[in-house]
CSV table of C-alpha atoms in Angstrom, one decimal:
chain,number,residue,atom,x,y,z
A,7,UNK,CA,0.0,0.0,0.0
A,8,UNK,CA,1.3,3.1,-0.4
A,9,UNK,CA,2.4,5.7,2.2
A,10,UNK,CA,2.5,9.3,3.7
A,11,UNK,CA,6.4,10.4,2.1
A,12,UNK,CA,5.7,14.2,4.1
A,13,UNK,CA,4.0,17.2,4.0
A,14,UNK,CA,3.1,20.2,5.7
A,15,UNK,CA,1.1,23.0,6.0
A,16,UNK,CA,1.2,27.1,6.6
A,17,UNK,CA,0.0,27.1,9.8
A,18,UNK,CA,0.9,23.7,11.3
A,19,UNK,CA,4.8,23.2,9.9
A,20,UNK,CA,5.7,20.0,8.1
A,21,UNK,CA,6.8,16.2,9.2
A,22,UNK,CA,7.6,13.8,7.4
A,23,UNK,CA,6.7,9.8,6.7
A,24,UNK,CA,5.6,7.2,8.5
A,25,UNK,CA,7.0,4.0,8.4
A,26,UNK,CA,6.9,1.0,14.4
A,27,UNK,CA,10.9,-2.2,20.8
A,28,UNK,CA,10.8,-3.5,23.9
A,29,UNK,CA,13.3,-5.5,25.6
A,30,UNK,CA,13.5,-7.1,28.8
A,31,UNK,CA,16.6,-7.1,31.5
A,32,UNK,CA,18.9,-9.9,32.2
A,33,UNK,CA,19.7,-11.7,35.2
A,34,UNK,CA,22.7,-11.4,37.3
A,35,UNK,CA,24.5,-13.7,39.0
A,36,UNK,CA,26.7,-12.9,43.1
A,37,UNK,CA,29.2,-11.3,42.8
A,38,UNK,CA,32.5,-12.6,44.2
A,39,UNK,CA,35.1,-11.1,46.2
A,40,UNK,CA,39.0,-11.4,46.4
A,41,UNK,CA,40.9,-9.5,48.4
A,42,UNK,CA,44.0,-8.6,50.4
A,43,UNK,CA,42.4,-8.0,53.9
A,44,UNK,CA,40.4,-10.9,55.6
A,45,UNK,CA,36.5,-10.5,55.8
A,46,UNK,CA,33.7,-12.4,57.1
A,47,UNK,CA,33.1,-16.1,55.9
A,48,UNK,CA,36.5,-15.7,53.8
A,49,UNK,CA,38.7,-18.7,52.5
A,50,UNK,CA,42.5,-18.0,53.2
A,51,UNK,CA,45.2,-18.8,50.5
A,52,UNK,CA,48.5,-17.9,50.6
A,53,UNK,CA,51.8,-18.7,48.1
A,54,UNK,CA,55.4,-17.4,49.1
A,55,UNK,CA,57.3,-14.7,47.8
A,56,UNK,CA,60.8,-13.7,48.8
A,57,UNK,CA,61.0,-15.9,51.9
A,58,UNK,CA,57.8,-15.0,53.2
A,59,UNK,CA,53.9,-15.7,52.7
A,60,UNK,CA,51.4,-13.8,50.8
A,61,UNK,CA,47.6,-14.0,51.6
A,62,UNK,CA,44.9,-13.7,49.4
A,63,UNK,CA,41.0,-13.5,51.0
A,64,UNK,CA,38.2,-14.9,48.7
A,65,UNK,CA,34.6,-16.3,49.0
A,66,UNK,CA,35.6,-19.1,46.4
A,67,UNK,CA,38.2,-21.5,45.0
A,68,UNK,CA,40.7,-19.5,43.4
A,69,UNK,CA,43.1,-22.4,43.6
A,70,UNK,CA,41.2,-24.9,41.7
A,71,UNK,CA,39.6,-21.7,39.3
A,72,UNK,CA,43.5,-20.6,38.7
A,73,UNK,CA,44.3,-24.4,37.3
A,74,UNK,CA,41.2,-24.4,34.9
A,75,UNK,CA,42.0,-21.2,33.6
A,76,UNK,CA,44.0,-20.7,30.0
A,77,UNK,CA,44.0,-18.0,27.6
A,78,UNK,CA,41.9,-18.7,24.2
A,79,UNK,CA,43.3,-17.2,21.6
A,80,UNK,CA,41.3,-19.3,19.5
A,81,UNK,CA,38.2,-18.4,20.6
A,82,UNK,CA,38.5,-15.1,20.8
A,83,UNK,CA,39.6,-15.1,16.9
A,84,UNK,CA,36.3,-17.4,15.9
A,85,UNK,CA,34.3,-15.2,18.2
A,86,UNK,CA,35.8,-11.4,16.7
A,87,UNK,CA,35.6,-13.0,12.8
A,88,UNK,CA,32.0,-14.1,13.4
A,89,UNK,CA,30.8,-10.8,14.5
A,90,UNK,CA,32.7,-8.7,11.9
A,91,UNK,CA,31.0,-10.4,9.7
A,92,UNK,CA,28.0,-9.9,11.3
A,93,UNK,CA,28.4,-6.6,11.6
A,94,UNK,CA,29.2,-6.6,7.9
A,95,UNK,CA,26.2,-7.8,7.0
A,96,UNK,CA,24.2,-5.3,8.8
A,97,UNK,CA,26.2,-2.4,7.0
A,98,UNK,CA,25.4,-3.5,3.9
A,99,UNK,CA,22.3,-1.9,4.8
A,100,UNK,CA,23.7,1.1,5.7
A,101,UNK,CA,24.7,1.9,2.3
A,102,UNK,CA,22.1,2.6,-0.1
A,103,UNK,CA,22.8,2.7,-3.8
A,104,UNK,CA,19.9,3.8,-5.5
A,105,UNK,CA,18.7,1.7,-8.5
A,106,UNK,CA,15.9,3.2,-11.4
A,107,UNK,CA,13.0,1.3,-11.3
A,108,UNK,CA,12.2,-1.0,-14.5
A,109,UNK,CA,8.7,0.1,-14.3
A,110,UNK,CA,7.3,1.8,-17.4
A,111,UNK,CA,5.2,4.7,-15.8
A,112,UNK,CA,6.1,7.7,-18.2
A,113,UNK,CA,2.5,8.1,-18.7
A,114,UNK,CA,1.8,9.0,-15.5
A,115,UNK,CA,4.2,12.0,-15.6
A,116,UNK,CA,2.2,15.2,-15.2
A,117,UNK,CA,1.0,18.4,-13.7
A,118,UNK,CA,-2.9,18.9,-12.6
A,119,UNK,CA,-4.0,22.5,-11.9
A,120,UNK,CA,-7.2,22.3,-11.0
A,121,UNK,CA,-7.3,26.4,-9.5
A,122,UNK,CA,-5.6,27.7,-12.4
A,123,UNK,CA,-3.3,29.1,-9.8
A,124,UNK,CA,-0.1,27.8,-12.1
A,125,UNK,CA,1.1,29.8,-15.1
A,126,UNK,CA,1.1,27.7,-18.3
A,127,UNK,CA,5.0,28.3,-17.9
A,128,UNK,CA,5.2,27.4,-14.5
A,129,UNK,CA,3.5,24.0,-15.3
A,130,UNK,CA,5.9,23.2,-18.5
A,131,UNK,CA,9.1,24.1,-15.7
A,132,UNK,CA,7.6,21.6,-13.0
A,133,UNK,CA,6.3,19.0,-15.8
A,134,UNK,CA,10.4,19.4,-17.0
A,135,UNK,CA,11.3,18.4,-13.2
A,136,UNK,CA,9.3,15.3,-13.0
A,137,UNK,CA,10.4,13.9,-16.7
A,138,UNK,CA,13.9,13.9,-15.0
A,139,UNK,CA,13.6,13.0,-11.7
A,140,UNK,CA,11.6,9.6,-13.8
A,141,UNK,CA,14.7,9.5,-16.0
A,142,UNK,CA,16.9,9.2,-12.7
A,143,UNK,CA,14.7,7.3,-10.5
A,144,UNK,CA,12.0,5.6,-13.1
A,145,UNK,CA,9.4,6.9,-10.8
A,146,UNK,CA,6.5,8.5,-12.3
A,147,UNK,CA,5.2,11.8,-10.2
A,148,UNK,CA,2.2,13.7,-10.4
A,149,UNK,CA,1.3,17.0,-8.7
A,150,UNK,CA,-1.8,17.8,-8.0
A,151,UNK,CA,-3.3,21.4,-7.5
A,152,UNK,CA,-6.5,21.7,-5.7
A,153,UNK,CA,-8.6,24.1,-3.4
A,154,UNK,CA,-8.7,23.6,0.3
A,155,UNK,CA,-12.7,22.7,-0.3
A,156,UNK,CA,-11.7,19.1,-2.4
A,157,UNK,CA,-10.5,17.5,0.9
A,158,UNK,CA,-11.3,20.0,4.0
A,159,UNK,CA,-14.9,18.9,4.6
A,160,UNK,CA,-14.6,15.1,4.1
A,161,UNK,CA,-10.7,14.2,5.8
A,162,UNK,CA,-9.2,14.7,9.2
A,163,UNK,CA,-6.2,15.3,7.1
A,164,UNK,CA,-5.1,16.2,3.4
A,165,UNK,CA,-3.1,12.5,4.4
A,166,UNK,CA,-6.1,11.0,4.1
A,167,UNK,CA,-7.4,12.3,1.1
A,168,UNK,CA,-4.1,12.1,-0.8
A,169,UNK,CA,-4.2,8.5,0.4
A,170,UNK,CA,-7.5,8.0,-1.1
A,171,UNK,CA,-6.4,10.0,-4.0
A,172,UNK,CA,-3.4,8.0,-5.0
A,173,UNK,CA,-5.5,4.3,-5.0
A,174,UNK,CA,-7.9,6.1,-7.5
A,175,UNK,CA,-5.1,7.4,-9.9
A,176,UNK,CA,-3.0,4.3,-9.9
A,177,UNK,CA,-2.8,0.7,-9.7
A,178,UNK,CA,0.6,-0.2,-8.1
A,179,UNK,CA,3.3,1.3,-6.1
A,180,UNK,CA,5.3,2.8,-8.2
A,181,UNK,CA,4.3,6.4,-8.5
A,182,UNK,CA,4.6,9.5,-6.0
A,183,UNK,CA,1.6,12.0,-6.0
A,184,UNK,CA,2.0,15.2,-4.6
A,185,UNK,CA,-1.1,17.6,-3.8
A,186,UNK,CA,-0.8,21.0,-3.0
A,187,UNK,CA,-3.7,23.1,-2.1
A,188,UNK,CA,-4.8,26.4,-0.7
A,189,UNK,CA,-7.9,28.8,-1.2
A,190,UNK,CA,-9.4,29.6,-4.8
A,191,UNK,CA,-9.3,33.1,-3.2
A,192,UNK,CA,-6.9,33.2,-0.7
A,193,UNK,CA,-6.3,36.3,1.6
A,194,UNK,CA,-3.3,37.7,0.5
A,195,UNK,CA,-2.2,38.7,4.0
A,196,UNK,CA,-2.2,34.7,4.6
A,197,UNK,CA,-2.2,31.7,2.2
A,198,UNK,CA,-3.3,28.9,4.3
A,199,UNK,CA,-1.8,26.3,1.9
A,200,UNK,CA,-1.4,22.3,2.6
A,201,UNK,CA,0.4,19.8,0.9
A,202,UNK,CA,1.3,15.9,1.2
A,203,UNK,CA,2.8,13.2,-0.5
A,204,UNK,CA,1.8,10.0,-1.1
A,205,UNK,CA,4.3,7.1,-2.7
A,206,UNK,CA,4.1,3.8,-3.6
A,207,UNK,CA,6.0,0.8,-1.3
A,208,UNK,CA,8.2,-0.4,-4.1
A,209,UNK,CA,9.9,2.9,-5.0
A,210,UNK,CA,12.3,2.8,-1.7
A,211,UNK,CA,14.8,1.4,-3.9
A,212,UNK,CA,14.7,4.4,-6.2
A,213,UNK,CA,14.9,7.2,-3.7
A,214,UNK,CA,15.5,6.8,-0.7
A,215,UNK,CA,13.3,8.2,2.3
A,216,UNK,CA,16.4,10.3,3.4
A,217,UNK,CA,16.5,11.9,0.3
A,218,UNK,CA,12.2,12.7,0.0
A,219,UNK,CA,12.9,14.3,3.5
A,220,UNK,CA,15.6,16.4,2.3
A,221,UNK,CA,13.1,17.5,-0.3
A,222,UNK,CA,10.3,17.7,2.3
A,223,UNK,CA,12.1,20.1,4.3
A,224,UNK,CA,13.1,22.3,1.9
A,225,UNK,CA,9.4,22.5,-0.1
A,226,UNK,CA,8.0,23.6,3.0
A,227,UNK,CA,11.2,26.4,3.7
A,228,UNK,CA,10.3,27.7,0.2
A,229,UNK,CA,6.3,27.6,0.7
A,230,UNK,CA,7.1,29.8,3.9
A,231,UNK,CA,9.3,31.8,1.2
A,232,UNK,CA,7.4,32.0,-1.8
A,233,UNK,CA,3.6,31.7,-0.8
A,234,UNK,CA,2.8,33.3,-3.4
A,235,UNK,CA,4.2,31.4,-6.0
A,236,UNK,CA,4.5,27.5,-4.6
A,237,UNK,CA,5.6,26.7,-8.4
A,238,UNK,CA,9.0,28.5,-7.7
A,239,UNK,CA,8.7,26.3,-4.4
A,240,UNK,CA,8.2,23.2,-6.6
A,241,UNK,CA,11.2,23.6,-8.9
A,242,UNK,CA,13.7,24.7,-6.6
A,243,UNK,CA,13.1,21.8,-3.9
A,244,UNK,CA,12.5,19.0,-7.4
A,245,UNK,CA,16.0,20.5,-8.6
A,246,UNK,CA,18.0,19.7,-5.4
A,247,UNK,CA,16.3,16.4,-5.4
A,248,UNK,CA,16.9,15.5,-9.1
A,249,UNK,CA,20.6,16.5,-8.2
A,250,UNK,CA,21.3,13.6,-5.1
A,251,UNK,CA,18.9,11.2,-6.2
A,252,UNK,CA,21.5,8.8,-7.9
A,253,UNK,CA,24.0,9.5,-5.0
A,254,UNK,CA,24.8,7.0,-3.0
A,255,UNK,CA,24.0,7.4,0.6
A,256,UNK,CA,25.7,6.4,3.8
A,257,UNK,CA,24.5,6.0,7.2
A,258,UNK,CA,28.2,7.2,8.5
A,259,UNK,CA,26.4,7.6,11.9
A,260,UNK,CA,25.2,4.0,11.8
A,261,UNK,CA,28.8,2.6,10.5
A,262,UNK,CA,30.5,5.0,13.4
A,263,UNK,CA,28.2,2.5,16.0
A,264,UNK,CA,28.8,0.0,14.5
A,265,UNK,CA,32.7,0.5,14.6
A,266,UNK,CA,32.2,1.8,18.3
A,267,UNK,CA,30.9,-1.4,19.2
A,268,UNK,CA,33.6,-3.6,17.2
A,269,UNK,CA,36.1,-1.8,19.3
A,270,UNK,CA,34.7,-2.4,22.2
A,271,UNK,CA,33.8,-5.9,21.8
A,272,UNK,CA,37.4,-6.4,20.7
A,273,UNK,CA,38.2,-4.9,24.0
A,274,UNK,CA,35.9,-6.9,26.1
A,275,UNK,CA,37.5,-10.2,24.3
A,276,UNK,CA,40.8,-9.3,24.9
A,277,UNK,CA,40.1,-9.0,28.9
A,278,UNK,CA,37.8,-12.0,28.6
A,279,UNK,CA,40.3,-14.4,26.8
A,280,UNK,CA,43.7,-13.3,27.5
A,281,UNK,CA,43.5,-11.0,30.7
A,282,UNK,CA,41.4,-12.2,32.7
A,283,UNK,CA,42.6,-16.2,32.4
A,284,UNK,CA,46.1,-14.8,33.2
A,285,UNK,CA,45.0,-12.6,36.2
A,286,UNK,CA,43.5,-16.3,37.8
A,287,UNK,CA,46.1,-18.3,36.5
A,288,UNK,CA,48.7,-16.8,38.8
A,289,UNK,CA,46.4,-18.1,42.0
A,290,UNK,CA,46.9,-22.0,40.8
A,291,UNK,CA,50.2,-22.3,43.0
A,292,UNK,CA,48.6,-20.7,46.1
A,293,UNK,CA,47.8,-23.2,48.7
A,294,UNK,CA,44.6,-22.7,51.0
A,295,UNK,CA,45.0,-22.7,54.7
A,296,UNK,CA,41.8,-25.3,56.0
A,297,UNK,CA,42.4,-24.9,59.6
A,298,UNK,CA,42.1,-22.3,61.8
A,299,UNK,CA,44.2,-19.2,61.7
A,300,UNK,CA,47.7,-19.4,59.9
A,301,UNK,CA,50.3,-19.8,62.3
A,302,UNK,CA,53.8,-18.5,60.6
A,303,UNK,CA,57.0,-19.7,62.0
A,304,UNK,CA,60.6,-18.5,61.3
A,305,UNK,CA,62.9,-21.1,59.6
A,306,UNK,CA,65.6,-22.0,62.2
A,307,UNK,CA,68.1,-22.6,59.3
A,308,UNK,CA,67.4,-19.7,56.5
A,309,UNK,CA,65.1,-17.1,58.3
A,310,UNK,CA,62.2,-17.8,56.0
A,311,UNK,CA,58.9,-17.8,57.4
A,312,UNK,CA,56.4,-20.7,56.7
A,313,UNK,CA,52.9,-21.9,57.8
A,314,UNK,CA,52.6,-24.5,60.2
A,315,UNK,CA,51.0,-27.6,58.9
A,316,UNK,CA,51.1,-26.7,55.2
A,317,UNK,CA,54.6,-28.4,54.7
A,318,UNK,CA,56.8,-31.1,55.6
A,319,UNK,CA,59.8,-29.5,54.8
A,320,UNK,CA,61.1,-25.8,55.1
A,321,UNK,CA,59.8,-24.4,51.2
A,322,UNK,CA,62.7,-22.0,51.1
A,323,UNK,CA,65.4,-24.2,52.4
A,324,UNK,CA,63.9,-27.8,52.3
A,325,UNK,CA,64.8,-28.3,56.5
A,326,UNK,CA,63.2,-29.4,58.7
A,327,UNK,CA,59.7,-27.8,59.9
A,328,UNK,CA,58.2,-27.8,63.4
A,329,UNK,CA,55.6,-29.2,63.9
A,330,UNK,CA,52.3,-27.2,65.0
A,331,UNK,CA,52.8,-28.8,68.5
A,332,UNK,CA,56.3,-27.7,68.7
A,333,UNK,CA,55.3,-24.2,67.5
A,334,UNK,CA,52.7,-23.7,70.2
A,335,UNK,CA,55.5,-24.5,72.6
């Protein structure tokens, strides 16, 4: 079916087309904590550095976590490859390269004053506008000059009526019809003018929505600046239009997401795969104390200090240890 492309009016400004997410929260899971200080319901781990033990605090098995971890190169390659591509895919669709339509339409191609408000000039410039906008874009465009009266008393909206209008003139979605009215005798003071545009579905491919708002926007600027004469309106805005419609467009906003998020996903797999792995790796030598409080005792041969009852032997010199009995006494 086809569909509202813009319009606007004197008095109410213009907008432009119509063409309609939820999303739910995720669950979390505890937190866990590791730390340098004991607290409440902490497991006690410790590993030796220069002669002397170092204690680490956590609410889980960093031991047994620290042996399971490795870096994954591997799957942090599979995983950035599959969502570049991904992400490729999407920004195909970012880039828009028109393509004329195959559509023979030409007939369709013309300029209906119904006011007489349009010089026989002014008609020949716009009907000159639309023959090459159709010989870029292959779409077939008809403007349509009423008075206020064809559409004021039956619609809500010119919308409506130009919706209406557009199933009567044509059989498919390939045209645009744009109506323009205002007052048979308007007060000169103030021309309350309207206009719309109504398109057909399979002409996206042929100009872009991007594109009709650029030329939706600047109709209405030169209706505000030409009231008088809307066919000087007409031209310049069809002119501009005629100009980009075979240009390729690019959502560069859209691609600078999209490269936002590749960095940062690049980031989050370089802490998830390599960082992270390595930061518990480093706990797979520390030993956990299972008893009560760690009791350190000074090595009688090298000065070292060890934990009584985590070793048979001293672990800096390999003598003797005492034993916890002896190290009470």
């Amino acid at each position: 079916m086809p569909h509202s492309s813009g319009g606007g009016s004197h008095g109410g400004g213009s907008h432009s087309s119509y063409h309609s997410s939820h999303h739910g929260g995720g669950s979390g899971q505890p937190s866990r904590r590791l730390q340098t200080r004991p607290f409440n319901g902490a497991r006690v781990f410790f590993t030796y550095i220069d002669g002397h033990p170092v204690y680490r605090y956590a609410d889980y098995d960093i031991v047994g976590e620290g042996k399971r971890a490795h870096i994954r190169p591997a799957t942090a390659i599979i995983s950035f490859v599959v969502v570049l591509v991904f992400l490729a895919f999407i920004s195909v669709g970012m880039i828009q390269i028109p393509r004329k339509l195959s559509v023979n339409t030409e007939k369709d191609i013309k300029v209906v004053d119904e006011i007489n408000i349009l010089t026989n000039e002014e008609e020949t410039e716009i009907q000159i506008r639309l023959s090459e906008l159709y010989e870029k874009t292959g779409i077939a465009t008809t403007v349509l000059v009423e008075d206020n009266s064809a559409w004021q008393p039956y619609y809500d909206s010119l919308e409506g009526y130009a919706y209406d209008r557009y199933c009567r003139e044509f059989e498919d979605e390939y045209h645009w019809l744009i109506i323009y009215t205002q007052p048979e005798n308007p007060d000169s003071g103030f021309i309350d003018w309207y206009w719309e545009g109504m398109i057909g579905d399979d002409t996206a491919s042929a100009l872009p929505q991007e594109r009709i708002d650029a030329f939706n926007e600047e109709l209405q600027e030169n209706l505000y600046r030409y009231p008088e004469t809307p066919s000087k309106a007409f031209i310049k805005a069809f002119d501009n239009l005629i100009t980009d419609s075979q240009k390729i467009l690019i959502d560069r906003e859209g691609l600078l997401v999209l490269l936002s998020f590749l960095v940062v996903y690049g980031f989050f797999m370089v802490i998830i795969c390599f960082i992270e792995p390595m930061q518990r790796k480093k706990y797979a030598d520390y030993v956990e104390v299972k008893n009560k409080k760690p009791v350190e005792i000074k090595c009688d041969y090298c000065g070292g200090v060890y934990i009584v009852g985590t070793c048979t032997t001293c672990p800096h010199c390999a003598a003797p240890v005492k034993t916890e009995t002896e190290a009470e006494v």
